Every structure is written in C-alpha cells, then in structure tokens.
Coordinates of C-alpha atoms and ligand atoms in Angstrom, one line a residue:
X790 CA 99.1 103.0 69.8
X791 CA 99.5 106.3 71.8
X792 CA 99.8 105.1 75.6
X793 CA 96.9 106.5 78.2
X794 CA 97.0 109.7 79.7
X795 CA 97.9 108.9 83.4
X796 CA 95.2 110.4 85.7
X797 CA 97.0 113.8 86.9
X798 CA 98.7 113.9 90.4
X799 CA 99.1 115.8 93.5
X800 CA 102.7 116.3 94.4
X801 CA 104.1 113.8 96.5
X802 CA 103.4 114.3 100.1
X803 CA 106.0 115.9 102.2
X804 CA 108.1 113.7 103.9
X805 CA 107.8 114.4 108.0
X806 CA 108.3 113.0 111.2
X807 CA 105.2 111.0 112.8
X808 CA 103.1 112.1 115.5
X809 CA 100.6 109.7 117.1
X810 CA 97.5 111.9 118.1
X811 CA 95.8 109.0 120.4
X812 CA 95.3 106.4 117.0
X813 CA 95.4 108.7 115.1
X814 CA 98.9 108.9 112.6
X815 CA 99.9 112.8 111.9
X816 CA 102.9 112.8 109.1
X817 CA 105.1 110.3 108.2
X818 CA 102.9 109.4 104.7
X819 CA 99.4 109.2 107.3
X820 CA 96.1 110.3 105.4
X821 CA 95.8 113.7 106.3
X822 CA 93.0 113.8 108.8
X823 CA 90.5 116.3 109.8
X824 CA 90.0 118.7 113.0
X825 CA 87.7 120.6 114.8
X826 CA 87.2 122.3 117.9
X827 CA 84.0 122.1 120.0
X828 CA 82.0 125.3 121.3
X829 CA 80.5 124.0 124.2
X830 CA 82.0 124.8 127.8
X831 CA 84.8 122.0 128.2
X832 CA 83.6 122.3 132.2
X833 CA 80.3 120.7 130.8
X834 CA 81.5 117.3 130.4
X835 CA 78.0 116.2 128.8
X836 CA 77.3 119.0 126.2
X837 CA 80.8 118.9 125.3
X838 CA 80.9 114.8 124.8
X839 CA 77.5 115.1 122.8
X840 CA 79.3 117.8 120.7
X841 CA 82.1 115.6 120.4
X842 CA 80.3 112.4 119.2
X843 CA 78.1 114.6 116.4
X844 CA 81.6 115.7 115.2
X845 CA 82.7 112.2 115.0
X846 CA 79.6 111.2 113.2
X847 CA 80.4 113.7 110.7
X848 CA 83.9 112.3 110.1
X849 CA 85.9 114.6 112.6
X850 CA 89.0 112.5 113.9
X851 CA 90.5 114.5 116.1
X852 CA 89.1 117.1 118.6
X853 CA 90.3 120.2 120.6
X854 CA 88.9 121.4 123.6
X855 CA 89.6 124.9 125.3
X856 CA 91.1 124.7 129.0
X857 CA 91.2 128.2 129.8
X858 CA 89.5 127.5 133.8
X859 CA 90.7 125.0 136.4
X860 CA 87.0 124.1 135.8
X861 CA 87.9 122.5 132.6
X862 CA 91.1 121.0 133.8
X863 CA 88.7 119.3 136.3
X864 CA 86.6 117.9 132.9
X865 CA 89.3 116.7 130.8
X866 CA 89.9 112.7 132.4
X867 CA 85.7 112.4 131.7
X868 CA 86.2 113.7 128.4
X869 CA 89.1 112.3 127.2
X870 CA 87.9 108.5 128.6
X871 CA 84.6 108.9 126.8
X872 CA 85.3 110.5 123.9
X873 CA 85.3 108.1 121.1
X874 CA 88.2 110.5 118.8
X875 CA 90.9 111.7 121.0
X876 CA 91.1 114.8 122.5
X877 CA 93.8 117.8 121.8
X878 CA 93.5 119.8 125.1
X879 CA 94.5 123.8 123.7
X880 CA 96.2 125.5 126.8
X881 CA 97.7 128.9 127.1
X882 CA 99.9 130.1 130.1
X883 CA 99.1 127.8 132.4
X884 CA 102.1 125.5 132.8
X885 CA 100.1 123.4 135.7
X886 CA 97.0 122.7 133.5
X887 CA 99.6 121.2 130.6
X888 CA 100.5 118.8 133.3
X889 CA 97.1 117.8 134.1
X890 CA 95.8 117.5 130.6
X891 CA 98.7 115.1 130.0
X892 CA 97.6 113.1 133.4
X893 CA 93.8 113.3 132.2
X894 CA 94.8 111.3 129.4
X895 CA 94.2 113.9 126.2
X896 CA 95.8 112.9 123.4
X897 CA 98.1 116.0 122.8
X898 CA 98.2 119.3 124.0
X899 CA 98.2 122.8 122.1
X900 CA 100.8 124.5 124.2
X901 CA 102.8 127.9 122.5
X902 CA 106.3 127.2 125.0
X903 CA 106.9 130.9 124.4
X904 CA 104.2 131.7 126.6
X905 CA 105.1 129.4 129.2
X906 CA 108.9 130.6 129.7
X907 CA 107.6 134.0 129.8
X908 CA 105.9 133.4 133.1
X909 CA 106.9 130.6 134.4
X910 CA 109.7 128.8 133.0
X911 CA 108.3 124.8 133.3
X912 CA 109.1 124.1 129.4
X913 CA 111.6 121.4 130.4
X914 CA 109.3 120.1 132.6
X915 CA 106.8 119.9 130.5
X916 CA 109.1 118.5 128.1
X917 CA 109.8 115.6 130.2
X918 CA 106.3 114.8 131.5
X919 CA 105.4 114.8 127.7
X920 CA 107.4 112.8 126.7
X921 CA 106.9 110.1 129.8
X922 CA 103.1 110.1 128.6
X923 CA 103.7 110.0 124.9
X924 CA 102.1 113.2 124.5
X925 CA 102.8 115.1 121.6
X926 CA 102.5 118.6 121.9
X927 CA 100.8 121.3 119.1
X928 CA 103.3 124.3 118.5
X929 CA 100.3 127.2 117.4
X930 CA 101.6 130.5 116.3
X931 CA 98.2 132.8 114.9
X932 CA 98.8 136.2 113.6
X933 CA 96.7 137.6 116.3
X934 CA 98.8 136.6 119.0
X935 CA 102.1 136.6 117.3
X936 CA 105.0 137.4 120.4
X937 CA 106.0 141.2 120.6
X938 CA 109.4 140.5 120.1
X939 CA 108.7 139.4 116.0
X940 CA 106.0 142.0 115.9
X941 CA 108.3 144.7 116.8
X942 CA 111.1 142.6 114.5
X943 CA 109.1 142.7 111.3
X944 CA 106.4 145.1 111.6
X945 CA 103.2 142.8 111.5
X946 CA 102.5 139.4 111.3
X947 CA 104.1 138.4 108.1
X948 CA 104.9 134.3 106.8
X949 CA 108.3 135.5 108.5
X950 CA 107.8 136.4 111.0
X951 CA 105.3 133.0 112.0
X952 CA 107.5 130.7 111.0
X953 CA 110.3 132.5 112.8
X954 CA 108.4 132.4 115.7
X955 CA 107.2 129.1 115.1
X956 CA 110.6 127.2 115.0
X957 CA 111.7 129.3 118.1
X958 CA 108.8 128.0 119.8
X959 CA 109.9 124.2 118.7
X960 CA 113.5 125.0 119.3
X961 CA 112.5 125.5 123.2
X962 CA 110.8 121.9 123.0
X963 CA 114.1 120.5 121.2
X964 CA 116.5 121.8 124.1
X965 CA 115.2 119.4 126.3
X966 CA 115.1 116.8 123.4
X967 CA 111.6 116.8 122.7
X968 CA 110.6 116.6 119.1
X969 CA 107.2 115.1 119.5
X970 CA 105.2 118.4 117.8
X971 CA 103.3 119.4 115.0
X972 CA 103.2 122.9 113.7
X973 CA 100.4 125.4 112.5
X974 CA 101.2 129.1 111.8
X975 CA 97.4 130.5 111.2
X976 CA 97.1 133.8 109.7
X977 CA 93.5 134.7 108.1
X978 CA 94.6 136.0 105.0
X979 CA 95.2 132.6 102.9
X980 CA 98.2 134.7 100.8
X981 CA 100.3 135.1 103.9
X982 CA 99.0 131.8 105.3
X983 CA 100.2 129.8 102.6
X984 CA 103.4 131.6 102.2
X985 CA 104.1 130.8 106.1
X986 CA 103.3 127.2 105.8
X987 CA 105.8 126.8 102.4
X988 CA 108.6 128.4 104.1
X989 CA 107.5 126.6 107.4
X990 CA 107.9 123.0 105.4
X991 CA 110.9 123.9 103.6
X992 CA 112.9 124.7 107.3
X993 CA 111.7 121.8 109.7
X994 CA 110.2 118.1 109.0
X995 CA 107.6 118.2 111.7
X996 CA 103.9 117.6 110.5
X997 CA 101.9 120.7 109.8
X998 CA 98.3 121.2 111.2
X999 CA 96.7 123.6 108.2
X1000 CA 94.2 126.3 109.1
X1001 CA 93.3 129.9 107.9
X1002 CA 92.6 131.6 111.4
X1003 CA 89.5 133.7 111.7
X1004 CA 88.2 132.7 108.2
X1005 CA 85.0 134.0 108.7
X1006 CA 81.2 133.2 108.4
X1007 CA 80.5 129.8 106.0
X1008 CA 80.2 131.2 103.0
X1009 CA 83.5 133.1 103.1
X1010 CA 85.7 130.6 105.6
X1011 CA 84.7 127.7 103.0
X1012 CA 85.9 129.7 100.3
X1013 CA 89.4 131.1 102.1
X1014 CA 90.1 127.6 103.4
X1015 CA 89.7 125.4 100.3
X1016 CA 91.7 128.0 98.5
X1017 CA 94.4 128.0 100.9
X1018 CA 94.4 124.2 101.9
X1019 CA 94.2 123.2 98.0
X1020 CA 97.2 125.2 96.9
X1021 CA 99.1 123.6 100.2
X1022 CA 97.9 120.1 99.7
X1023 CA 98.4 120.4 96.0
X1024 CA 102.1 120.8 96.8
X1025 CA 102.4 117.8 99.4
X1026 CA 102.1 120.3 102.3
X1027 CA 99.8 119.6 105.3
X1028 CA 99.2 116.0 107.6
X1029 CA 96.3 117.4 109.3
X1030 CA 93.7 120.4 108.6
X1031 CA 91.1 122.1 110.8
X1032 CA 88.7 124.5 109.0
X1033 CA 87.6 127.5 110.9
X1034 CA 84.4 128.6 110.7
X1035 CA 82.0 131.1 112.4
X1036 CA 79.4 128.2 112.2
X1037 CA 78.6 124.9 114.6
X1038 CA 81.8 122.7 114.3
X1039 CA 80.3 120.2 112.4
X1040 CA 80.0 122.4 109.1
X1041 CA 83.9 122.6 109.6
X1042 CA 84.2 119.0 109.5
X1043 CA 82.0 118.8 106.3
X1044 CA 84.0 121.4 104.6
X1045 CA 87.3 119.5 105.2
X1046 CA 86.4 116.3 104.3
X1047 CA 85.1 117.5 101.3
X1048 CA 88.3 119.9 100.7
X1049 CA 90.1 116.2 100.9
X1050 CA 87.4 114.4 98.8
X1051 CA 87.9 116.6 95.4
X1052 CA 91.6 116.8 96.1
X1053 CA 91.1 112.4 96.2
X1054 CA 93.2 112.7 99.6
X1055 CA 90.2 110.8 100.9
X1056 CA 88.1 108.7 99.4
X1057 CA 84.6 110.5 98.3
X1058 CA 81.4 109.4 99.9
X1059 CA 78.7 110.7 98.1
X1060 CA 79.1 112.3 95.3
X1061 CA 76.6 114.8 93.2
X1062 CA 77.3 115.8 89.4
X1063 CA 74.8 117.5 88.9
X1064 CA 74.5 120.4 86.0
X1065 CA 74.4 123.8 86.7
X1066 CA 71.6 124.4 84.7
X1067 CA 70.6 126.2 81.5
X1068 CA 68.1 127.5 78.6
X1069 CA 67.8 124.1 77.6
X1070 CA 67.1 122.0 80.8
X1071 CA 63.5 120.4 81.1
X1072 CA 63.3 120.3 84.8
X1073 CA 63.9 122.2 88.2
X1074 CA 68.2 121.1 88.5
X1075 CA 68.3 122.9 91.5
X1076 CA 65.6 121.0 93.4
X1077 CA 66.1 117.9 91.5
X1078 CA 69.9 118.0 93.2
X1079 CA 69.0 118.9 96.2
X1080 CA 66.0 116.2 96.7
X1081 CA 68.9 113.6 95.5
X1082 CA 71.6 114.9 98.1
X1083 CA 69.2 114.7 101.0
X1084 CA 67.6 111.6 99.7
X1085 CA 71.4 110.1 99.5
X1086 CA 72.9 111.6 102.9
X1087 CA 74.8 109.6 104.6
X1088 CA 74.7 106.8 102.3
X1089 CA 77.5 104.0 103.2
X1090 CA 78.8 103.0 99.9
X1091 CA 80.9 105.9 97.4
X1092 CA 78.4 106.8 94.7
X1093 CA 78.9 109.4 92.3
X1094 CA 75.3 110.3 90.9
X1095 CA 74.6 112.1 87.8
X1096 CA 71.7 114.6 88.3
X1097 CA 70.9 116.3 84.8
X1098 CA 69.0 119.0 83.5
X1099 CA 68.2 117.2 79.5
X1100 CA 69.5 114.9 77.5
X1101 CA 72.2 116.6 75.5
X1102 CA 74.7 116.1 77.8
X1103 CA 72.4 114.6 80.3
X1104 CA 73.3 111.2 79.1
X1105 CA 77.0 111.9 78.4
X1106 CA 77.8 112.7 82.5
X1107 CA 75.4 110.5 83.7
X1108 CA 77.3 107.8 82.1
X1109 CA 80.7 108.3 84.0
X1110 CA 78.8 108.3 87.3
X1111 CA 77.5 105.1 89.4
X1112 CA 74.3 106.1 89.3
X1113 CA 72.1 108.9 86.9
X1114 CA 68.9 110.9 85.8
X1115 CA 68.6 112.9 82.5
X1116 CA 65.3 114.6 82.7
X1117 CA 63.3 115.5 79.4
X1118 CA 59.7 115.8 78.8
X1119 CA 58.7 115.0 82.1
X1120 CA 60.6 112.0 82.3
X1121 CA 64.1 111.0 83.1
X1122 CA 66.2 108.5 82.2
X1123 CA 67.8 106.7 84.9
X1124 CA 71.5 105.1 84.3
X1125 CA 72.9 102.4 86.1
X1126 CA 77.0 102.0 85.0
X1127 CA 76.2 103.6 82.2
X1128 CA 73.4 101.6 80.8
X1129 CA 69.7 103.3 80.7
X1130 CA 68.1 100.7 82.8
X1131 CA 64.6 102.3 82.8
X1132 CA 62.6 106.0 82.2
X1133 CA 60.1 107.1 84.9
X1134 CA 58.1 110.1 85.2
X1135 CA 59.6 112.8 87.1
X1136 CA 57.6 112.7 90.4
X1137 CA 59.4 109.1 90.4
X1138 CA 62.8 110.1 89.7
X1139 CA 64.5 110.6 93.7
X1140 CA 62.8 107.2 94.7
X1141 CA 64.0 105.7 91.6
X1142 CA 67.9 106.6 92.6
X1143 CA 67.2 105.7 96.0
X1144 CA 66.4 102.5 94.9
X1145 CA 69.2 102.3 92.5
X1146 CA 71.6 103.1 95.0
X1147 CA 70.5 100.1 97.5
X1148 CA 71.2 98.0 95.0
X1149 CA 74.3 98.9 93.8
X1150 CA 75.7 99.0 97.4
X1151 CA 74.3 95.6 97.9
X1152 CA 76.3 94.5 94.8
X1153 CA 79.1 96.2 96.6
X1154 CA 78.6 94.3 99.7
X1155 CA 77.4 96.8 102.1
X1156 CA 75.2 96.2 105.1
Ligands
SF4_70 FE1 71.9 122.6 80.2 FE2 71.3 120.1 79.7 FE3 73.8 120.8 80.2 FE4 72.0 120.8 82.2 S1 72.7 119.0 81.0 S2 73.5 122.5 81.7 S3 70.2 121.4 81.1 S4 72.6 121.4 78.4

C-alpha cells in the first residue's frame, strides 16, 4: 500500500554552543525556553519577587530584572536567592554593578561590552569574574541603541549593521577567552529582525535570544512576534524567546508559550478547536468557547477540546480532539476519543466537559 504521510517538520534546530542560565539549558539541542522581564522597581525586592513568581506560574523560566540604580544592585542577592526561576540581571554602563550582579548570584547578566569599553574599559575584567562564577553573559544589540559608529557606517539600523555590531560586541568577550554568551539583535520591524537573526546564525554558533523590540500594545506585539519568531523557529533558529509587549509581563509569557505550543516546540496544554462560526451553527460559538477556555484554565493534563457550532462538521473535529461538543437543537453531543458518549441540553454542556476532562486526566494519571 502507499506508506503514511510523515507528520510535517520544522527544520532541524540549529546546532549552538550551550549556555547554562541558572538550570536552565540555552542551545546545544535545549527546548527553547521562554522570557520575560518584570515592571516592577528591582529596588522593591517584594513587588518584584511577587511579579516574579506570577511569571513563573504562567510558565516563564527565565527572568530579567532592570539594574539601572545602586538601589537595585543592593536588591539583586534577595532576588536572585528567592526567586524560584533565575534571574538575568540587564545592566548598561556600569562596569561595577556587572560585578555585583555576578556576586549577588543572578544567573546571567545582559551586558552590551561596547558600552563598557567606551567608558571604562573593565571588559577583561568582567570577562574573568564571569567566568570564575559561571556567569554567562547576554550580548543585546536593539535598533534603538545601535553604537554611532555602525549607524554612521550603514545609515540606520539595518540586519547589518546589528549583527555587525553584535559579533564585535562578542568579539570583545572572546579576547579575553570568554565565550559563555548568547545573542539577541532586536529591531521592531520583524522583516529586518528576522533578516538580522538569519545572517546572525549563519556567522557565529552562540545561542540566540529571539525578540521583536518595541512590538507594541497586545494585539499588535502578538501578532509581530508570532510572525517573526515562527518564520525563525521554523528554520531551526532561536534557543530562547522573550515577547515584548506593552502589557503586564505575564501576557508575554502566554504569548510565547503558545508561539511554541502550535509550532509543537513545547508540548500544548490546553488546547481549544473550536469553530469559527457560521450561518449554520445552532448555538452562541463564541461564548460556548470561551465558557470552555475559562472553565479548562489551567488544567494539568494536555487536552485538545473540540467546541462546535453544529453537527456537520461538529462531529468530524470533535472526533480528532480528547475531548468535544457539537451543539444542535439545543443540545450537544459530547465526544470522548471520538465516541459520542452522551447528549445534554445546552445549559449542561461546560459542566459536562469539565467533567469529561477530570476523567480523562485521571485515566491519564494526574493528581
Ligand atoms: Fe459552521 Fe458548523 Fe462549521 Fe461551526 S462547525 S463553522 S457552525 S458548519
């Protein structure tokens, strides 16, 4: 007979070196992991740890902090002991607080060398001290801040010009033989973005940290950074990503899991099919998905449920998920593993799946 269809593939990861961000594996064939920032003042050691552990509940697994005061220098040992993900402390400039984010015990530090050589040349210092702690350090070139010297080179902020400026950056690390980086070159338009980061993986085999800088308010930064992290990931490009959004950090963590969930670079927690609706449904889909999703949030098994709108295709789609409704007449038909196990009336539909869903996870062995 004719042999199956093998499910389609992402390109093969890129092969990189291997960072160790606290536990956490960058490169070298890791899972790509997710990143966030928090909002809060670093100085305010509690906000900032409450932040931290919502963003951990939400599946961030690595955080950054801003050090721009001596005040949050002062913060970083509480933080970085408490904090149950570790901590990437994001200094610029300041050659002295580097040093003491690397003796408070952070995990990494975003340090752009460049910076540091033009006022105060420490970057073999800082090279050795790194390296003593096992600190690897974040090379982060943004359009915004790109150094005059490749502005005036090419004009603006083009993929050139950041990766240019990106491997100088690493190349005054790798003077003092320290190699222990990972790379980002942000710009906000994903075009240039993604052009940067292929040219940046095809010159150097350090891991790359993804992002599309000043992506914008949700709507908009979800968009530009699925678009841009998809096409990169797609290729094999990208060990850690860190969506930037003008909303509370946790909404960034969402997005990026769920940019690795439908690439299946993680595995999928809860998954809604539900249809979008049309001329023929026999029931509110909108609400009907939405009552599901809440109902389901957080749910500690990997269910894909079926939410849809009739039974034309209804039954179809709910059959390839877990779990299922097709509505009709008031009714819907609830799927277990693609058997109809039972029809309720519609007001009994959410409960129903709830139910459902307990069960199969305590098939599945779940607590
Ligand atoms: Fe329309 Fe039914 Fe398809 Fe939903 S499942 S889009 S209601 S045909």
């Amino acid at each position: 007979g004719i042999p199956p269809v093998p499910p389609p593939a992402l390109a093969p990861r890129r092969a990189t070196r291997k960072i160790m961000v606290g536990p956490v594996a960058v490169g070298g064939g890791a899972p790509v992991s997710v990143q966030s920032m928090t909002t809060t003042l670093t100085a305010d050691i509690n906000a900032t740890l409450q932040q931290i552990a919502a963003l951990a509940t939400a599946g961030c697994q690595i955080v950054r902090v801003a050090v721009p005061s001596a005040d949050d220098v002062e913060a970083l040992p509480a933080i970085a002991r408490k904090s149950p993900i570790p901590v990437i402390a994001d200094i610029h400039f300041q050659p002295r607080y580097v040093f003491a984010a690397i003796d408070a015990g952070c995990a990494a530090v975003r340090v752009n060398p460049g910076n540091i050589k033009k006022f105060d040349d420490k970057v073999g210092e800082i090279a050795r001290a790194a390296a003593a702690a096992g600190t690897p350090i974040r090379i982060g070139v943004n359009a915004g801040s790109l150094d005059r010297r490749l502005l005036d080179k090419y004009g603006k902020p083009t993929a050139e010009a950041l990766v240019e400026s990106a491997l100088w950056e690493c190349s005054l690390f790798e003077e003092h033989g320290f190699h222990d980086i990972k790379i980002s070159v942000k710009h906000n338009d994903p075009v240039v973005m993604i052009r940067a980061y292929r040219q940046l993986a095809e010159q150097c085999d350090y891991p790359l940290h993804l992002g599309v800088t000043e992506a914008g308010p949700a709507f908009q930064g979800t968009v530009k950074s699925a678009v841009a992290f998809g096409a990169l990931l797609a290729e094999g490009i990208g060990d850690t990503i860190r969506v930037s959004l003008s909303a509370p950090p946790v909404e960034e963590v969402k997005v990026g899991q769920a940019i690795l969930e439908s690439l299946g670079l993680r595995e999928r927690g809860l998954e809604i099919v539900s249809c979008p609706s049309c001329g023929r449904a026999q029931v509110d889909v909108y609400t009907l998905a939405e009552q599901v999703t809440a109902a389901l949030d957080g749910f500690p098994v990997p269910l894909r449920v079926a939410v849809m709108g009739c039974v034309v295709n209804g039954p179809g789609e709910a059959r390839e998920a877990d779990l299922g409704v097709a509505s009709g007449n008031g009714k819907g038909q609830i799927f277990v593993k693609g058997e109809v196990i039972k029809t309720v009336p519609e007001s009994q539909i959410v409960e129903t799946l709830v139910e459902e869903a307990l069960r199969l996870a305590d098939s599945m062995g779940a607590d």
